[in-house]
PDB file of C-alpha atoms and ligand atoms in Angstrom:
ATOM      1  CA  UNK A   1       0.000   0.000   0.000  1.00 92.00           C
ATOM      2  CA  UNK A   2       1.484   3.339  -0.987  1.00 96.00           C
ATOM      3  CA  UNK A   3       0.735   5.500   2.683  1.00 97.00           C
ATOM      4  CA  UNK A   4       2.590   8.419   1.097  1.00 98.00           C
ATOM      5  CA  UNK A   5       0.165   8.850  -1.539  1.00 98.00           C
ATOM      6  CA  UNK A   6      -2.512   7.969   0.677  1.00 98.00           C
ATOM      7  CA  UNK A   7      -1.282  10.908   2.716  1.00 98.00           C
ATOM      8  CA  UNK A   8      -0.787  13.194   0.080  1.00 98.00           C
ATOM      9  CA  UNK A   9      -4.679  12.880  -0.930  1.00 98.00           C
ATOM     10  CA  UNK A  10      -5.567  13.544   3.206  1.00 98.00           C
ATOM     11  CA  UNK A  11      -3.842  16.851   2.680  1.00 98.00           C
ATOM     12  CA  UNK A  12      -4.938  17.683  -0.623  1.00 98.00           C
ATOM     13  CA  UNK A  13      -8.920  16.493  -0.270  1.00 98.00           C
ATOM     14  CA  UNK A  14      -9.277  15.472   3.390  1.00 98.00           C
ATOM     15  CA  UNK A  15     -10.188  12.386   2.757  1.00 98.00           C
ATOM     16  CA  UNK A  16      -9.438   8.796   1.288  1.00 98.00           C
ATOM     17  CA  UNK A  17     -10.774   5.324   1.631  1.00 98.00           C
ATOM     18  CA  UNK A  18      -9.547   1.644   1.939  1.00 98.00           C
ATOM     19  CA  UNK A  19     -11.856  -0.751   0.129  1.00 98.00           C
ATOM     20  CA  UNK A  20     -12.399  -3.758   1.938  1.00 98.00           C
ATOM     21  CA  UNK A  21      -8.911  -3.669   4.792  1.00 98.00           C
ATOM     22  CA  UNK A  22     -10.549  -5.333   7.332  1.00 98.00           C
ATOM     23  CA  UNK A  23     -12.009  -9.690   7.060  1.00 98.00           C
ATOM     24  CA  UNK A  24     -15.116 -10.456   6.801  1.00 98.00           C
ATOM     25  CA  UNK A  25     -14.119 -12.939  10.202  1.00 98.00           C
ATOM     26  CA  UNK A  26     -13.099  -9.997  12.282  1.00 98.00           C
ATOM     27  CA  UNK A  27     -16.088  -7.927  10.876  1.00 98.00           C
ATOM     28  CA  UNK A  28     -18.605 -10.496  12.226  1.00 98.00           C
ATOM     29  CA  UNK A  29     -16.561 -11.417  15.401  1.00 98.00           C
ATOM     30  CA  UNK A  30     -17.371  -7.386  16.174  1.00 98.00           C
ATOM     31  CA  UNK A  31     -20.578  -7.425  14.722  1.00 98.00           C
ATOM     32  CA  UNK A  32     -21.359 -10.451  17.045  1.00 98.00           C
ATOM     33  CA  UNK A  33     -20.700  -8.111  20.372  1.00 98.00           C
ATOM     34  CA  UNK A  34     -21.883  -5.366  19.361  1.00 98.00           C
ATOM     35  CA  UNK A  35     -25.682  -6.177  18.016  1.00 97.00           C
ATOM     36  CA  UNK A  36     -26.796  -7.759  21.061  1.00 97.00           C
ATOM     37  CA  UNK A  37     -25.946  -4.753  23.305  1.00 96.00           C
ATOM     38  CA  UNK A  38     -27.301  -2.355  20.359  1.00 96.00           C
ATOM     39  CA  UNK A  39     -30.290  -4.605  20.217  1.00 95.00           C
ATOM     40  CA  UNK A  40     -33.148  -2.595  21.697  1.00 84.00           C
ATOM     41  CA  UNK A  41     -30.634   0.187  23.250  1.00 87.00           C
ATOM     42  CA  UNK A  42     -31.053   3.826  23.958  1.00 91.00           C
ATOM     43  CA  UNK A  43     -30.764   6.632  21.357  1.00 91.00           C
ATOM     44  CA  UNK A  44     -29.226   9.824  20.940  1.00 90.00           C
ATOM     45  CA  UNK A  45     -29.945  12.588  23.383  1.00 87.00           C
ATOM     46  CA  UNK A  46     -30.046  15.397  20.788  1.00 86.00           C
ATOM     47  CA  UNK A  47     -29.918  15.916  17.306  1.00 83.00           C
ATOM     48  CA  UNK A  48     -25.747  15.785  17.158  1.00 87.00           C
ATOM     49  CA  UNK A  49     -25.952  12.176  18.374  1.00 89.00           C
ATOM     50  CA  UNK A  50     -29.260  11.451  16.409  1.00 88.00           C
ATOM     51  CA  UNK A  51     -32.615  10.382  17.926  1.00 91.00           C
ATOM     52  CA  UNK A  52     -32.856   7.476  16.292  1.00 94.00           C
ATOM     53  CA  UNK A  53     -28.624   7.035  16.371  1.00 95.00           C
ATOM     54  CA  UNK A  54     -27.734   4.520  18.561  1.00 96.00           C
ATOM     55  CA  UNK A  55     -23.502   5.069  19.735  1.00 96.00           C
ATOM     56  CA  UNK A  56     -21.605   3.117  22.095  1.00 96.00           C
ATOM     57  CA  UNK A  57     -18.186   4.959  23.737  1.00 97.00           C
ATOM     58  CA  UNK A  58     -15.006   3.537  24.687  1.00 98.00           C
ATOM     59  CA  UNK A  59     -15.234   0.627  22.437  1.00 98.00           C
ATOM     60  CA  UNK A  60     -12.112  -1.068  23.365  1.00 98.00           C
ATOM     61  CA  UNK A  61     -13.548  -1.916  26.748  1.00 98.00           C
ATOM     62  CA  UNK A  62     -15.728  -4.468  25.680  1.00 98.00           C
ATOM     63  CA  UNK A  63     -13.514  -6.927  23.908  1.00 98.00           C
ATOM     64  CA  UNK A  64     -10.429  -8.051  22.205  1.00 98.00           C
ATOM     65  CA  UNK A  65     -13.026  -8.906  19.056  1.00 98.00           C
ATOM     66  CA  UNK A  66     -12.863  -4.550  18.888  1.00 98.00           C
ATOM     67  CA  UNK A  67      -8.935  -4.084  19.055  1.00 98.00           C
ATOM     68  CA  UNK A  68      -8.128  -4.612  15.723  1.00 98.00           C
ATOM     69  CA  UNK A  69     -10.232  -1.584  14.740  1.00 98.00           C
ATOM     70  CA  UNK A  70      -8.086   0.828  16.754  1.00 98.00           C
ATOM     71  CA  UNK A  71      -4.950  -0.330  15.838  1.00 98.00           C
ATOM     72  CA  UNK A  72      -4.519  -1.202  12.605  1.00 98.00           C
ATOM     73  CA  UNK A  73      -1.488  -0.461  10.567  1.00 98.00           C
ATOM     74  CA  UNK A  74      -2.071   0.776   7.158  1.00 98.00           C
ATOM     75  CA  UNK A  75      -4.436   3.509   8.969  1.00 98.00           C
ATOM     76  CA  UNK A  76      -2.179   3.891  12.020  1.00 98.00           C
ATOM     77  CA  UNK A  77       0.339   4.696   8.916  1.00 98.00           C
ATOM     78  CA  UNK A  78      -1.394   7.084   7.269  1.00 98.00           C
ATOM     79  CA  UNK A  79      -3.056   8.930  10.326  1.00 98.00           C
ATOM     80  CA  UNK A  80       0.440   9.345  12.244  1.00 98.00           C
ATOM     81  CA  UNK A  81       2.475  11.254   9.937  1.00 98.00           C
ATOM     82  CA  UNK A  82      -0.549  13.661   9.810  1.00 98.00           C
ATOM     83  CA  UNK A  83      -0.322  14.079  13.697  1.00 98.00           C
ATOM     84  CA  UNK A  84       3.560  15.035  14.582  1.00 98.00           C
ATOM     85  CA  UNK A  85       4.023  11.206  14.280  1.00 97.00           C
ATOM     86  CA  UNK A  86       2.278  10.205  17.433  1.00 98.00           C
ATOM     87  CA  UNK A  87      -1.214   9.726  18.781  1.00 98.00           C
ATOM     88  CA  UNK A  88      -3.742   9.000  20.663  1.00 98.00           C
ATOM     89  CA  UNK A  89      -7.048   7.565  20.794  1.00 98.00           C
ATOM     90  CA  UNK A  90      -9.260  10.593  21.293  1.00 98.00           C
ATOM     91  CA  UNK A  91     -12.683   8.981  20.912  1.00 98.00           C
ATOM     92  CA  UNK A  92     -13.733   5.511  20.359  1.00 98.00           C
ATOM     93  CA  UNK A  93     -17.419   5.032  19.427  1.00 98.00           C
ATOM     94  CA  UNK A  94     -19.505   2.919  17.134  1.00 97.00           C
ATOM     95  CA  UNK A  95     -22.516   4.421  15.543  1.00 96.00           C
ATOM     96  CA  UNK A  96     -25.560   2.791  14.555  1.00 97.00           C
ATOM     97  CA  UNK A  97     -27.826   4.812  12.534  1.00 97.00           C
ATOM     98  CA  UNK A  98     -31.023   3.740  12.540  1.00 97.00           C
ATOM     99  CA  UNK A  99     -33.989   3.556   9.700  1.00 97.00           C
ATOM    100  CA  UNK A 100     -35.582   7.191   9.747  1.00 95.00           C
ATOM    101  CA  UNK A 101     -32.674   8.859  10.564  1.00 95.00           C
ATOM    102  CA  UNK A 102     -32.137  12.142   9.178  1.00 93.00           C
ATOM    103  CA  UNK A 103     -28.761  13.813   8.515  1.00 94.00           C
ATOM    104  CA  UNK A 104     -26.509  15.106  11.151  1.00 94.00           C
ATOM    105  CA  UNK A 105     -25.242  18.489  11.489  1.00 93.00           C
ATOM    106  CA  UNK A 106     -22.190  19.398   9.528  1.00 95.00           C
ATOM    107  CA  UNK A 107     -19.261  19.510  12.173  1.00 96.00           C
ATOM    108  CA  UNK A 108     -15.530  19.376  11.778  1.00 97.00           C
ATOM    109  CA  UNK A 109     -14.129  16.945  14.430  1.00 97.00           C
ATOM    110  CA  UNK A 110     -11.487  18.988  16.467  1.00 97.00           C
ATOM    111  CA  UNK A 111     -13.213  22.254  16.611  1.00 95.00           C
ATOM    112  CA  UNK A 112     -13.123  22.578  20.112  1.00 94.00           C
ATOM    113  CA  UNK A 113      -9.407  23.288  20.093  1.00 97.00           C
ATOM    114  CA  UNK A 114      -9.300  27.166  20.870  1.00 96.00           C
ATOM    115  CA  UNK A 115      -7.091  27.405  17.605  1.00 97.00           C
ATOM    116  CA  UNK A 116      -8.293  29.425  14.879  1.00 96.00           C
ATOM    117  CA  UNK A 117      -8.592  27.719  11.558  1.00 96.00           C
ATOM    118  CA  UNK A 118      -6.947  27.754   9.155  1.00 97.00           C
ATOM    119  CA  UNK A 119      -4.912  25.625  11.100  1.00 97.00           C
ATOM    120  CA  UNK A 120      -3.173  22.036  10.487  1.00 97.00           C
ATOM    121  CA  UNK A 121      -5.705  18.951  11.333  1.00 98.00           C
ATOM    122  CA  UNK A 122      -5.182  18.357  15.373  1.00 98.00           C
ATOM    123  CA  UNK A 123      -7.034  14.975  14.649  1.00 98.00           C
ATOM    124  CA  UNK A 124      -7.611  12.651  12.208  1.00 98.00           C
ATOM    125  CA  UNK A 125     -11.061   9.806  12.362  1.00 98.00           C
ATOM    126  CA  UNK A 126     -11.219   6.614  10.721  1.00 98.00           C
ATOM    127  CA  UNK A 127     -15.136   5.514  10.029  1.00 98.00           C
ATOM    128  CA  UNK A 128     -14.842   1.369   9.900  1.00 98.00           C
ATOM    129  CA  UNK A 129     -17.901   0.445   7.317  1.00 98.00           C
ATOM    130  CA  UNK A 130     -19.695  -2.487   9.497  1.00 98.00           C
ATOM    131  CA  UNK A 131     -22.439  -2.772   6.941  1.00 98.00           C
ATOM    132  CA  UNK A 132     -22.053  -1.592   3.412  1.00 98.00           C
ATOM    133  CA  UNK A 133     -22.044   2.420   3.747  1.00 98.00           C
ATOM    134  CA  UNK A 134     -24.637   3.789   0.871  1.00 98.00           C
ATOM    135  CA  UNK A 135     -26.118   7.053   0.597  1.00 97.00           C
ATOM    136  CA  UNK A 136     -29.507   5.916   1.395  1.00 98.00           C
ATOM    137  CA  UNK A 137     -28.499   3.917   4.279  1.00 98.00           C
ATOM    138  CA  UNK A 138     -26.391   7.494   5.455  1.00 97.00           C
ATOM    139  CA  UNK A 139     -23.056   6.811   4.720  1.00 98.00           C
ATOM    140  CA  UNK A 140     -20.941  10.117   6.060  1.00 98.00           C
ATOM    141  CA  UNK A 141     -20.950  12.980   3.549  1.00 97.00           C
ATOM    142  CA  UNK A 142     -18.050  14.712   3.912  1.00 98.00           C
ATOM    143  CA  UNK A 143     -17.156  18.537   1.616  1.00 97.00           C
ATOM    144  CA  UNK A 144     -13.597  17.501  -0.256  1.00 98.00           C
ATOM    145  CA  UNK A 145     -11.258  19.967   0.515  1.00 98.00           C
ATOM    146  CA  UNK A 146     -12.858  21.497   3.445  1.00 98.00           C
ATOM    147  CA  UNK A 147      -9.880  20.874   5.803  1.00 98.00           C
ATOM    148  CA  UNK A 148      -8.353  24.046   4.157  1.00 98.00           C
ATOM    149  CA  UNK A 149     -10.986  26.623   4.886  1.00 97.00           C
ATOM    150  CA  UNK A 150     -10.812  29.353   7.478  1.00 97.00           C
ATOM    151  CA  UNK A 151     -13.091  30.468  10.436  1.00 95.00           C
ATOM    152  CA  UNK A 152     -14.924  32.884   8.210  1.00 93.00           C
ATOM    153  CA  UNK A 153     -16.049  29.997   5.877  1.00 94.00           C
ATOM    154  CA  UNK A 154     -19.167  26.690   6.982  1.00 92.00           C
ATOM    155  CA  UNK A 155     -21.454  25.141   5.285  1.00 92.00           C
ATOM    156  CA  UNK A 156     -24.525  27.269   4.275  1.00 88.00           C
ATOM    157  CA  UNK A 157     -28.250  27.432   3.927  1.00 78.00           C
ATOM    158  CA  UNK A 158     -28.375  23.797   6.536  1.00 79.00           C
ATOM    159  CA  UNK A 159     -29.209  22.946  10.034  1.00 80.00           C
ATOM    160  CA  UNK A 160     -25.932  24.252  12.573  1.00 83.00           C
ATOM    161  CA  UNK A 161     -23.895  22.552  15.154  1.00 85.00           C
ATOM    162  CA  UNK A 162     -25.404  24.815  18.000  1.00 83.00           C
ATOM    163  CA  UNK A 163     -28.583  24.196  16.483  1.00 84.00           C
ATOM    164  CA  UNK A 164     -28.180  20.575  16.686  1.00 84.00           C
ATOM    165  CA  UNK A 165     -27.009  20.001  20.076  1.00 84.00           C
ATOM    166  CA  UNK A 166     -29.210  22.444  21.386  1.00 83.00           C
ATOM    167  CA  UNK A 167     -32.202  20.391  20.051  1.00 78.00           C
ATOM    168  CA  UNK A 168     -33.155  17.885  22.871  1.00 78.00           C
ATOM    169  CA  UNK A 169     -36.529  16.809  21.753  1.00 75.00           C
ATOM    170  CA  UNK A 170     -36.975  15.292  17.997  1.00 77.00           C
ATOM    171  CA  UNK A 171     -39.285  17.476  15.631  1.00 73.00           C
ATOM    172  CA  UNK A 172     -36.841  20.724  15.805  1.00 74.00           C
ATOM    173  CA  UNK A 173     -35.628  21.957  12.582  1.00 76.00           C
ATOM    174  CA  UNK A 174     -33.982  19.020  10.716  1.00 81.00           C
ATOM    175  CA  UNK A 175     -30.937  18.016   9.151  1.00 83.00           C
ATOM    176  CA  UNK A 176     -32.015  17.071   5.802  1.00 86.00           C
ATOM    177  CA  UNK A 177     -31.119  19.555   2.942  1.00 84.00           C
ATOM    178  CA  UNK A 178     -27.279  20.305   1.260  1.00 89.00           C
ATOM    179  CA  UNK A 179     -25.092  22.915   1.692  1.00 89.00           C
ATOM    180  CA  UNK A 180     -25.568  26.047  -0.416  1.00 88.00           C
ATOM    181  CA  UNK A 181     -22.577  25.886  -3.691  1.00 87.00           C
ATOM    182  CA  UNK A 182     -20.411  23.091  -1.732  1.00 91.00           C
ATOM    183  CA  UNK A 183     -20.052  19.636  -3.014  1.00 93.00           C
ATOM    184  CA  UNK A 184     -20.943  16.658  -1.167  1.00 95.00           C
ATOM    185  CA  UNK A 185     -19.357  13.122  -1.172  1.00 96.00           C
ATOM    186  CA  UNK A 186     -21.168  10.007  -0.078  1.00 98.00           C
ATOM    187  CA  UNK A 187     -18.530   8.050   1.674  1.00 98.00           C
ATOM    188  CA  UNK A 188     -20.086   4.905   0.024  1.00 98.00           C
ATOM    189  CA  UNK A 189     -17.652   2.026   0.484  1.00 98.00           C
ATOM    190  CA  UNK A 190     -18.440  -2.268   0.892  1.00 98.00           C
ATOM    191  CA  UNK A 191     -18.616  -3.324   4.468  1.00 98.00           C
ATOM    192  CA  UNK A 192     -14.707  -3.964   6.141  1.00 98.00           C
ATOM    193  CA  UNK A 193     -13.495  -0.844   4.320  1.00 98.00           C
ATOM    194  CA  UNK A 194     -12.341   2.624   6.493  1.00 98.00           C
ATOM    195  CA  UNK A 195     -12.724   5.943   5.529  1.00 98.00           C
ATOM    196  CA  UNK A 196     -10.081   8.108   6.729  1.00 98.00           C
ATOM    197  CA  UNK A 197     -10.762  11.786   6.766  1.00 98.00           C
ATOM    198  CA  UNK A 198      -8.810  14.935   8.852  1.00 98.00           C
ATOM    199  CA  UNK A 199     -10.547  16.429  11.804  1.00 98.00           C
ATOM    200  CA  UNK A 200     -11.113  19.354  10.456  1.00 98.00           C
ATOM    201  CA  UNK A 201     -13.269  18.314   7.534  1.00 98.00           C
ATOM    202  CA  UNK A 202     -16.713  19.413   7.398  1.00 98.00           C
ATOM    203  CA  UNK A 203     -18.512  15.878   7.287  1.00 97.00           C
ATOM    204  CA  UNK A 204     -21.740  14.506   8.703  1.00 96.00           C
ATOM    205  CA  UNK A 205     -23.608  11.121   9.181  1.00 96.00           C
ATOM    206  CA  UNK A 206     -26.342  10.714   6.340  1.00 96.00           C
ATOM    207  CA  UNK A 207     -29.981  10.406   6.736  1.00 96.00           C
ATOM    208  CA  UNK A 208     -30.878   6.670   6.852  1.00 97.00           C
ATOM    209  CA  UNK A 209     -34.215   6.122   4.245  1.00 97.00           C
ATOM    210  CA  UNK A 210     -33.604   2.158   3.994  1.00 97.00           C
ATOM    211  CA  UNK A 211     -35.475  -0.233   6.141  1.00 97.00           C
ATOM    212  CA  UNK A 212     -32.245  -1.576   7.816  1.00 97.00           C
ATOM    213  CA  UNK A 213     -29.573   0.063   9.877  1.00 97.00           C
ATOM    214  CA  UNK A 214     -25.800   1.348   9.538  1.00 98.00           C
ATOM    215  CA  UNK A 215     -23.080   0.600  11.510  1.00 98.00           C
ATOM    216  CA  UNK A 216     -19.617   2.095  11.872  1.00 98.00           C
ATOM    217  CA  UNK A 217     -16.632   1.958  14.376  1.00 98.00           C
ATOM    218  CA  UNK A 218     -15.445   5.591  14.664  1.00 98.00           C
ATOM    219  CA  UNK A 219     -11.885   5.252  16.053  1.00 98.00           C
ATOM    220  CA  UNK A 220     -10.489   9.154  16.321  1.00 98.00           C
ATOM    221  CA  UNK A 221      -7.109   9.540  16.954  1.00 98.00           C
ATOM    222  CA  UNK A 222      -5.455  13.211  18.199  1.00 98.00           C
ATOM    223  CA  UNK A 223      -1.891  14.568  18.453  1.00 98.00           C
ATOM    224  CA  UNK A 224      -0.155  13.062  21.418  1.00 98.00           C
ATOM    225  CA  UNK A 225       0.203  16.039  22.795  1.00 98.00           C
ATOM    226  CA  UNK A 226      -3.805  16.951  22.940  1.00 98.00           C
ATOM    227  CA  UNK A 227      -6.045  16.658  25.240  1.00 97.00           C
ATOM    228  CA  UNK A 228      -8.324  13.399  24.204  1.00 98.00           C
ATOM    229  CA  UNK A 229     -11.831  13.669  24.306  1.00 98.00           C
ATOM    230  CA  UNK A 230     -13.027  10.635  26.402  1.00 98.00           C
ATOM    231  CA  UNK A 231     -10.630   9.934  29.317  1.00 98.00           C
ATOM    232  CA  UNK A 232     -10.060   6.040  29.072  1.00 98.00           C
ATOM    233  CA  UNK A 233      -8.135   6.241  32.698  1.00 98.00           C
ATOM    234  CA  UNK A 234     -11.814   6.274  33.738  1.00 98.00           C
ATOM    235  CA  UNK A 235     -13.123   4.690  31.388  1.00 98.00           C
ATOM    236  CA  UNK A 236     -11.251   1.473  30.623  1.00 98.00           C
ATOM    237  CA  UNK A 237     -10.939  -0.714  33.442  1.00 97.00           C
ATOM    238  CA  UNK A 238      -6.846  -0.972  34.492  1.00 97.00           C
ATOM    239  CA  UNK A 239      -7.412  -4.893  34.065  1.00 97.00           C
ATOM    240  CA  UNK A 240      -8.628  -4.494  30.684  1.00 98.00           C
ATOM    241  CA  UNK A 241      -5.899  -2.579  29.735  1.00 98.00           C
ATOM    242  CA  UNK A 242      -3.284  -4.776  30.795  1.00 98.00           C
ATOM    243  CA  UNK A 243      -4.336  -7.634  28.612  1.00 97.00           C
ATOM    244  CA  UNK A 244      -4.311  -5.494  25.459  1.00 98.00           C
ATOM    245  CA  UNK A 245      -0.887  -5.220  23.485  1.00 97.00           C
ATOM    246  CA  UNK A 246       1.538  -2.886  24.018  1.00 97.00           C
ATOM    247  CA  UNK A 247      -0.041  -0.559  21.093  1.00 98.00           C
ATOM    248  CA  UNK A 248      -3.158  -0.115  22.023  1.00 98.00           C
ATOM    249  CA  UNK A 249      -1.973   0.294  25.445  1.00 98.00           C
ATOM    250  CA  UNK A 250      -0.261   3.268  23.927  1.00 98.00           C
ATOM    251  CA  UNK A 251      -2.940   4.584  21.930  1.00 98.00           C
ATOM    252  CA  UNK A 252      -5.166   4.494  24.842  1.00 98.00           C
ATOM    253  CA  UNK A 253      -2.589   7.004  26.624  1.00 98.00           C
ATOM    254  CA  UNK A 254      -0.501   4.108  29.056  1.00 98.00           C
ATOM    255  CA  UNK A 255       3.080   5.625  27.176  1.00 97.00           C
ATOM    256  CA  UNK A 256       5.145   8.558  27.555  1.00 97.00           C
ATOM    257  CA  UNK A 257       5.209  11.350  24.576  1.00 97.00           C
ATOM    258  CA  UNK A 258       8.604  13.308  24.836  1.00 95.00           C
ATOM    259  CA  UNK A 259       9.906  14.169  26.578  1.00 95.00           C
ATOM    260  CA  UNK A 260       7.635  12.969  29.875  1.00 96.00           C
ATOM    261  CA  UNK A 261       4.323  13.797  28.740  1.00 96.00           C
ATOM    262  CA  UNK A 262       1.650  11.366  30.249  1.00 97.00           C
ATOM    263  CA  UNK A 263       4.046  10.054  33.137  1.00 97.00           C
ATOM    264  CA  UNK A 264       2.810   8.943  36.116  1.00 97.00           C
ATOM    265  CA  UNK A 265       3.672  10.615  39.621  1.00 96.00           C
ATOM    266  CA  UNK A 266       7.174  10.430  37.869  1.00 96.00           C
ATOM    267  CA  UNK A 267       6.402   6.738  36.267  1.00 96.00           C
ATOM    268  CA  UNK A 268       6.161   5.146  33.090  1.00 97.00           C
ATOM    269  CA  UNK A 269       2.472   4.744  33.468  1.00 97.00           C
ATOM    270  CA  UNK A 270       2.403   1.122  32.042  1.00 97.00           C
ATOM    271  CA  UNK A 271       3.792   0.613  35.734  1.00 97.00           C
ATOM    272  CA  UNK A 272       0.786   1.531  37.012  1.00 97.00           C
ATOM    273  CA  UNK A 273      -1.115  -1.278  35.614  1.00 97.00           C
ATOM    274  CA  UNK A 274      -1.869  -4.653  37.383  1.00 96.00           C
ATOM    275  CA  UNK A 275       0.286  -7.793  36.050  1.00 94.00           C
ATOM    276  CA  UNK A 276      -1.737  -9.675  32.831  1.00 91.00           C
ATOM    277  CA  UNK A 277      -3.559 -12.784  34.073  1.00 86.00           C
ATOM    278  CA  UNK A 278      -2.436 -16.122  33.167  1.00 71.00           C
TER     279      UNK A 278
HETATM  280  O1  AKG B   1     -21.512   8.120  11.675  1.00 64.86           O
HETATM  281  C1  AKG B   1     -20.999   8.855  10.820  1.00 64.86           C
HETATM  282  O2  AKG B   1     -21.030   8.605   9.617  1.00 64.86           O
HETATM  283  C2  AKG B   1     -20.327  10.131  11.245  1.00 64.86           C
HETATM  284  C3  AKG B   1     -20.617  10.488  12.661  1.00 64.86           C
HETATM  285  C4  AKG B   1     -19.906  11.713  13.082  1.00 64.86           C
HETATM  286  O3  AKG B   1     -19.313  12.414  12.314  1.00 64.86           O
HETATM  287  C5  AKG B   1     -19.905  12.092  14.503  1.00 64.86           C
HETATM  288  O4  AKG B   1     -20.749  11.611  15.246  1.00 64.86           O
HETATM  289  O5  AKG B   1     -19.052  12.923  14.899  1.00 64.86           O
END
């Protein structure tokens, strides 16, 4: 696989995607822990997460089956370079969008770093396609080559981020409608492929108009140097962590970036976890 071209495109359109990286086997081994807890679970809490979205956080909590979508190495090689060549997990969800659903807000992914844009990408998000991802089933639509654009500049004439978290009861004003003069891509890819795209592209979940739902793992990663946006020290059980390998321990913060960021009480923090079983 050629990662510098691979990266080239990221900086150049934001985006690319890997047809088919990941087994069918490893697919289904996920699939098979995540539907049951999906089965019948809660939805969004505003329009951002989707009324009829159904998410699950810190992912690699709930089985080894989910590792390989955090740390797998043709993405891992493409996303690091983009990040000062080392980072972290910042979020790690899977989404399920439902039948119904109507499109999500446009949002870029690390806006919430007080830096005004334009600015370099302080995180890049990898979308694992755990169904095929259509445009009728909402595959994420993402605006190619809207990493580049400055504060002055969003998407126009369609429902706002403010707008959409601020909207805690369904029946507000709705996502469905394109931006004003920008083009849209339909990240449309076969089921085991990953879409790749920098955090600050302009993207959004689709609306779902099919009878079945969509699911996608969402690992984000950030510069190792960023603050990450779920805190897996609480998160992740310290037993869990210890039986993962050494890179995902990593990812998941358990390493040092130089020179002693992320130590703990003067340690390497793997010290802090409990000896593996067996
Ligand atoms: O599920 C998707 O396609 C994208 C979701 C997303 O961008 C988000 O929730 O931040």
């Amino acid at each position: 696989m050629d990662h510098a071209a691979l990266i080239e495109t990221m900086k150049t359109r934001g985006y690319v995607i890997l047809e088919n990286l990941m087994p069918e086997r490893e697919v289904q081994t996920a699939r098979d822990v995540l539907d049951p807890i999906f089965a019948g679970g809660p939805t969004g809490r505003n329009q951002f997460e989707g009324f009829k979205t159904q998410r699950i956080y810190s992912l690699p909590k709930l089985s080894p089956a989910l590792w390989p979508f955090f740390m797998h190495e043709d993405v891992l090689k493409v996303v690091k370079p983009l990040l000062w060549d080392d980072c972290l997990i910042t979020a790690a969800l899977a989404a399920n969008v439902l039948p119904g659903e109507q499109p999500q807000a446009f949002h870029i992914d690390d806006g919430f770093y007080p830096i005004p844009r334009p600015r370099p990408a302080f995180s890049v998000g990898a979308i694992w396609a755990m169904d095929d991802f259509t445009f009728e089933n909402g595959a994420t639509q993402l605006i190619p080559g809207s990493h580049l654009w400055g504060e002055d500049r969003v998407p126009k004439g369609v429902l706002e981020l403010d707008e959409a978290f601020q909207s805690h009861q369904p029946g507000g004003k709705t996502g469905w409608g394109d931006p004003e003069g920008d083009e849209i891509i339909a990240a449309e890819m076969p089921r085991g492929s990953v879409l790749i795209f920098m955090g600050n592209l302009w993207h959004r979940a689709g609306g779902n108009v099919t009878g079945k739902a969509r699911l996608g793992i969402f690992p984000q990663y950030c510069a190792a140097w960023a603050r990450t946006q779920e805190n897996f020290f609480l998160s992740i059980p310290k037993e869990t962590v210890a039986e993962m390998p050494p890179e995902l321990q990593a990812l998941l913060g358990y390493n040092i970036h130089p020179p002693f960021m992320g130590h703990a009480g003067g340690f390497h923090p793997l010290k802090t976890l409990p000896p593996k079983r067996g």
